[in-house]
């Protein structure tokens, strides 16, 4: 969570709620990306049989066919929702950063459980942000997928 580590003083320039909202959003995206990078290497949908398996090659493939326009449209839609939520938070509505009221399993039903889940999400999200960057760079350097690198014992480029 918040341990007071801010060597560049961003929390002096920006509201801490806005910074936390951005951190949680990026953490959630990276947790899904880390899972997606590994799963896409292990399993292929039959209708994507001709698509490249590396994320670095897939970017160029989907740009070529215009599929990233759809991703941009959906991301823009979610950004609008996120912007409305951050405006509520900044106006003092009592909404906590990253809380969209979606908890169907009631994992954060009490304040104590909420704080534990929030801390877990932050820590795992920070790890995922580093992991995704590492996986993408390793793909660029070795031209191999993550699982393929591990099964071949190729740990260095």
Coordinates of N, CA and C in Angstrom, one line a residue, residues 8-90:
X8 N 10.1 11.5 -6.2 CA 10.0 12.6 -7.1 C 9.0 13.7 -6.7
X9 N 8.2 13.4 -5.7 CA 7.3 14.3 -5.1 C 6.0 14.5 -5.9
X10 N 5.6 13.4 -6.7 CA 4.3 13.5 -7.5 C 3.1 13.8 -6.6
X11 N 3.1 13.2 -5.4 CA 2.0 13.5 -4.5 C 1.9 14.9 -4.0
X12 N 2.9 15.7 -4.2 CA 2.8 17.1 -3.9 C 2.2 17.9 -5.0
X13 N 2.3 17.3 -6.2 CA 1.8 18.0 -7.4 C 0.4 17.6 -7.8
X14 N 0.0 16.3 -7.5 CA -1.3 15.8 -7.9 C -2.0 15.2 -6.7
X15 N -3.3 15.2 -6.7 CA -4.1 14.6 -5.6 C -3.8 13.1 -5.5
X16 N -3.6 12.7 -4.3 CA -3.2 11.3 -4.0 C -4.3 10.3 -4.5
X17 N -5.6 10.7 -4.5 CA -6.7 9.9 -4.9 C -6.6 9.7 -6.5
X18 N -6.2 10.7 -7.2 CA -6.1 10.6 -8.6 C -4.9 9.6 -9.0
X19 N -3.8 9.8 -8.2 CA -2.7 8.9 -8.4 C -3.0 7.4 -8.1
X20 N -3.7 7.2 -7.0 CA -4.1 5.9 -6.7 C -5.0 5.3 -7.7
X21 N -6.0 6.0 -8.2 CA -6.9 5.6 -9.2 C -6.1 5.1 -10.5
X22 N -5.2 5.9 -10.9 CA -4.4 5.6 -12.0 C -3.5 4.3 -11.8
X23 N -3.0 4.2 -10.6 CA -2.2 3.0 -10.2 C -3.0 1.8 -10.3
X24 N -4.2 1.8 -9.7 CA -5.1 0.6 -9.7 C -5.5 0.3 -11.1
X25 N -5.9 1.3 -11.9 CA -6.3 1.0 -13.3 C -5.2 0.3 -14.1
X26 N -4.0 0.8 -14.0 CA -2.9 0.2 -14.7 C -2.5 -1.1 -14.1
X27 N -2.7 -1.3 -12.8 CA -2.4 -2.6 -12.2 C -3.4 -3.7 -12.7
X28 N -4.6 -3.3 -12.8 CA -5.6 -4.3 -13.3 C -5.4 -4.6 -14.7
X29 N -5.1 -3.7 -15.6 CA -4.8 -3.9 -17.0 C -3.6 -4.9 -17.1
X30 N -2.5 -4.6 -16.3 CA -1.3 -5.4 -16.4 C -1.5 -6.8 -15.8
X31 N -2.4 -7.0 -14.8 CA -2.7 -8.3 -14.3 C -3.4 -9.1 -15.4
X32 N -4.3 -8.5 -16.2 CA -4.9 -9.2 -17.3 C -4.0 -9.5 -18.4
X33 N -3.1 -8.5 -18.7 CA -2.1 -8.7 -19.7 C -1.1 -9.8 -19.5
X34 N -0.7 -9.9 -18.2 CA 0.3 -11.0 -17.9 C -0.4 -12.3 -18.1
X35 N -1.6 -12.5 -17.6 CA -2.4 -13.7 -17.8 C -2.6 -14.0 -19.3
X36 N -2.9 -12.9 -20.1 CA -3.2 -13.1 -21.5 C -2.0 -13.5 -22.3
X37 N -0.8 -12.9 -21.9 CA 0.4 -13.3 -22.7 C 0.7 -14.8 -22.5
X38 N 0.6 -15.3 -21.3 CA 0.9 -16.7 -21.1 C -0.2 -17.6 -21.7
X39 N -1.5 -17.3 -21.5 CA -2.5 -18.1 -22.0 C -2.5 -18.1 -23.6
X40 N -2.2 -17.0 -24.2 CA -2.2 -17.0 -25.6 C -1.1 -17.8 -26.2
X41 N -0.1 -18.0 -25.5 CA 1.0 -18.9 -25.9 C 0.6 -20.4 -25.8
X42 N -0.1 -20.7 -24.8 CA -0.5 -22.1 -24.5 C -1.7 -22.5 -25.3
X43 N -2.7 -21.6 -25.4 CA -4.0 -22.0 -26.1 C -4.3 -21.0 -27.2
X44 N -4.8 -21.6 -28.3 CA -5.2 -20.8 -29.5 C -6.6 -21.0 -29.8
X45 N -7.4 -19.9 -30.0 CA -8.7 -20.1 -30.6 C -8.6 -20.6 -32.0
X46 N -9.5 -21.5 -32.5 CA -9.3 -22.0 -33.9 C -9.4 -20.9 -34.9
X47 N -10.2 -19.8 -34.7 CA -10.4 -18.8 -35.7 C -9.2 -17.8 -35.7
X48 N -8.2 -18.0 -34.8 CA -7.0 -17.2 -34.8 C -5.8 -18.0 -35.2
X49 N -6.0 -19.1 -35.9 CA -4.9 -20.0 -36.2 C -3.8 -19.4 -36.9
X50 N -4.0 -18.4 -37.8 CA -3.0 -17.8 -38.6 C -2.3 -16.6 -37.9
X51 N -2.8 -16.2 -36.7 CA -2.2 -15.1 -36.0 C -0.9 -15.4 -35.4
X52 N 0.0 -14.5 -35.3 CA 1.3 -14.8 -34.6 C 1.1 -15.0 -33.1
X53 N 2.0 -15.8 -32.5 CA 1.9 -16.1 -31.1 C 2.6 -15.1 -30.2
X54 N 3.6 -14.4 -30.7 CA 4.3 -13.5 -29.8 C 3.6 -12.1 -29.8
X55 N 3.5 -11.5 -28.6 CA 2.9 -10.2 -28.5 C 3.5 -9.2 -29.4
X56 N 4.8 -9.2 -29.5 CA 5.5 -8.2 -30.3 C 5.1 -8.3 -31.8
X57 N 4.9 -9.5 -32.3 CA 4.5 -9.7 -33.7 C 3.0 -9.5 -33.8
X58 N 2.2 -9.8 -32.8 CA 0.8 -9.7 -32.9 C 0.4 -8.2 -33.0
X59 N 1.1 -7.3 -32.4 CA 0.8 -5.9 -32.5 C 0.8 -5.5 -34.0
X60 N 1.8 -5.8 -34.7 CA 1.9 -5.5 -36.1 C 0.8 -6.2 -36.9
X61 N 0.6 -7.4 -36.6 CA -0.5 -8.2 -37.3 C -1.9 -7.5 -37.2
X62 N -2.2 -7.1 -36.0 CA -3.5 -6.6 -35.7 C -3.6 -5.1 -36.2
X63 N -2.5 -4.4 -36.2 CA -2.5 -3.1 -36.8 C -2.8 -3.2 -38.3
X64 N -2.2 -4.2 -39.0 CA -2.3 -4.4 -40.4 C -3.8 -4.6 -40.8
X65 N -4.5 -5.4 -39.9 CA -5.9 -5.7 -40.3 C -6.9 -4.8 -39.6
X66 N -6.5 -3.7 -38.9 CA -7.3 -2.7 -38.4 C -8.0 -3.1 -37.1
X67 N -7.6 -4.2 -36.5 CA -8.3 -4.7 -35.2 C -8.0 -3.8 -34.0
X68 N -6.9 -3.1 -34.0 CA -6.6 -2.3 -32.9 C -7.5 -1.1 -32.8
X69 N -8.2 -0.7 -33.9 CA -9.2 0.3 -33.8 C -10.3 0.0 -32.8
X70 N -10.7 -1.3 -32.8 CA -11.7 -1.8 -31.9 C -11.2 -1.7 -30.5
X71 N -10.0 -2.1 -30.2 CA -9.4 -2.0 -28.9 C -9.4 -0.5 -28.4
X72 N -9.0 0.4 -29.3 CA -9.0 1.8 -29.0 C -10.4 2.3 -28.6
X73 N -11.4 1.9 -29.4 CA -12.8 2.3 -29.1 C -13.2 1.8 -27.8
X74 N -13.0 0.5 -27.5 CA -13.4 0.0 -26.2 C -12.6 0.6 -25.0
X75 N -11.4 0.8 -25.2 CA -10.6 1.5 -24.2 C -11.1 2.9 -23.9
X76 N -11.4 3.6 -25.0 CA -12.0 5.0 -24.8 C -13.3 5.0 -24.1
X77 N -14.1 4.0 -24.3 CA -15.4 3.8 -23.6 C -15.1 3.7 -22.1
X78 N -14.2 2.8 -21.7 CA -13.9 2.5 -20.3 C -13.2 3.7 -19.7
X79 N -12.5 4.5 -20.5 CA -11.8 5.7 -19.9 C -12.9 6.8 -19.6
X80 N -14.0 6.8 -20.4 CA -15.1 7.8 -20.0 C -15.7 7.4 -18.7
X81 N -15.9 6.1 -18.5 CA -16.5 5.6 -17.3 C -15.6 5.9 -16.1
X82 N -14.3 5.6 -16.3 CA -13.3 5.9 -15.3 C -13.2 7.4 -15.0
X83 N -13.3 8.2 -16.0 CA -13.2 9.7 -15.8 C -14.4 10.1 -14.9
X84 N -15.6 9.6 -15.2 CA -16.7 10.0 -14.4 C -16.5 9.6 -12.9
X85 N -15.9 8.4 -12.7 CA -15.7 7.9 -11.4 C -14.7 8.7 -10.7
X86 N -13.6 9.1 -11.3 CA -12.6 9.9 -10.7 C -13.1 11.3 -10.3
X87 N -14.0 11.9 -11.2 CA -14.6 13.1 -10.9 C -15.4 13.0 -9.6
X88 N -16.1 11.9 -9.4 CA -16.9 11.7 -8.2 C -15.9 11.7 -7.0
X89 N -14.9 10.9 -7.1 CA -13.9 10.8 -6.0 C -13.3 12.2 -5.7
X90 N -12.9 12.9 -6.7 CA -12.3 14.2 -6.4 C -13.3 15.2 -5.8

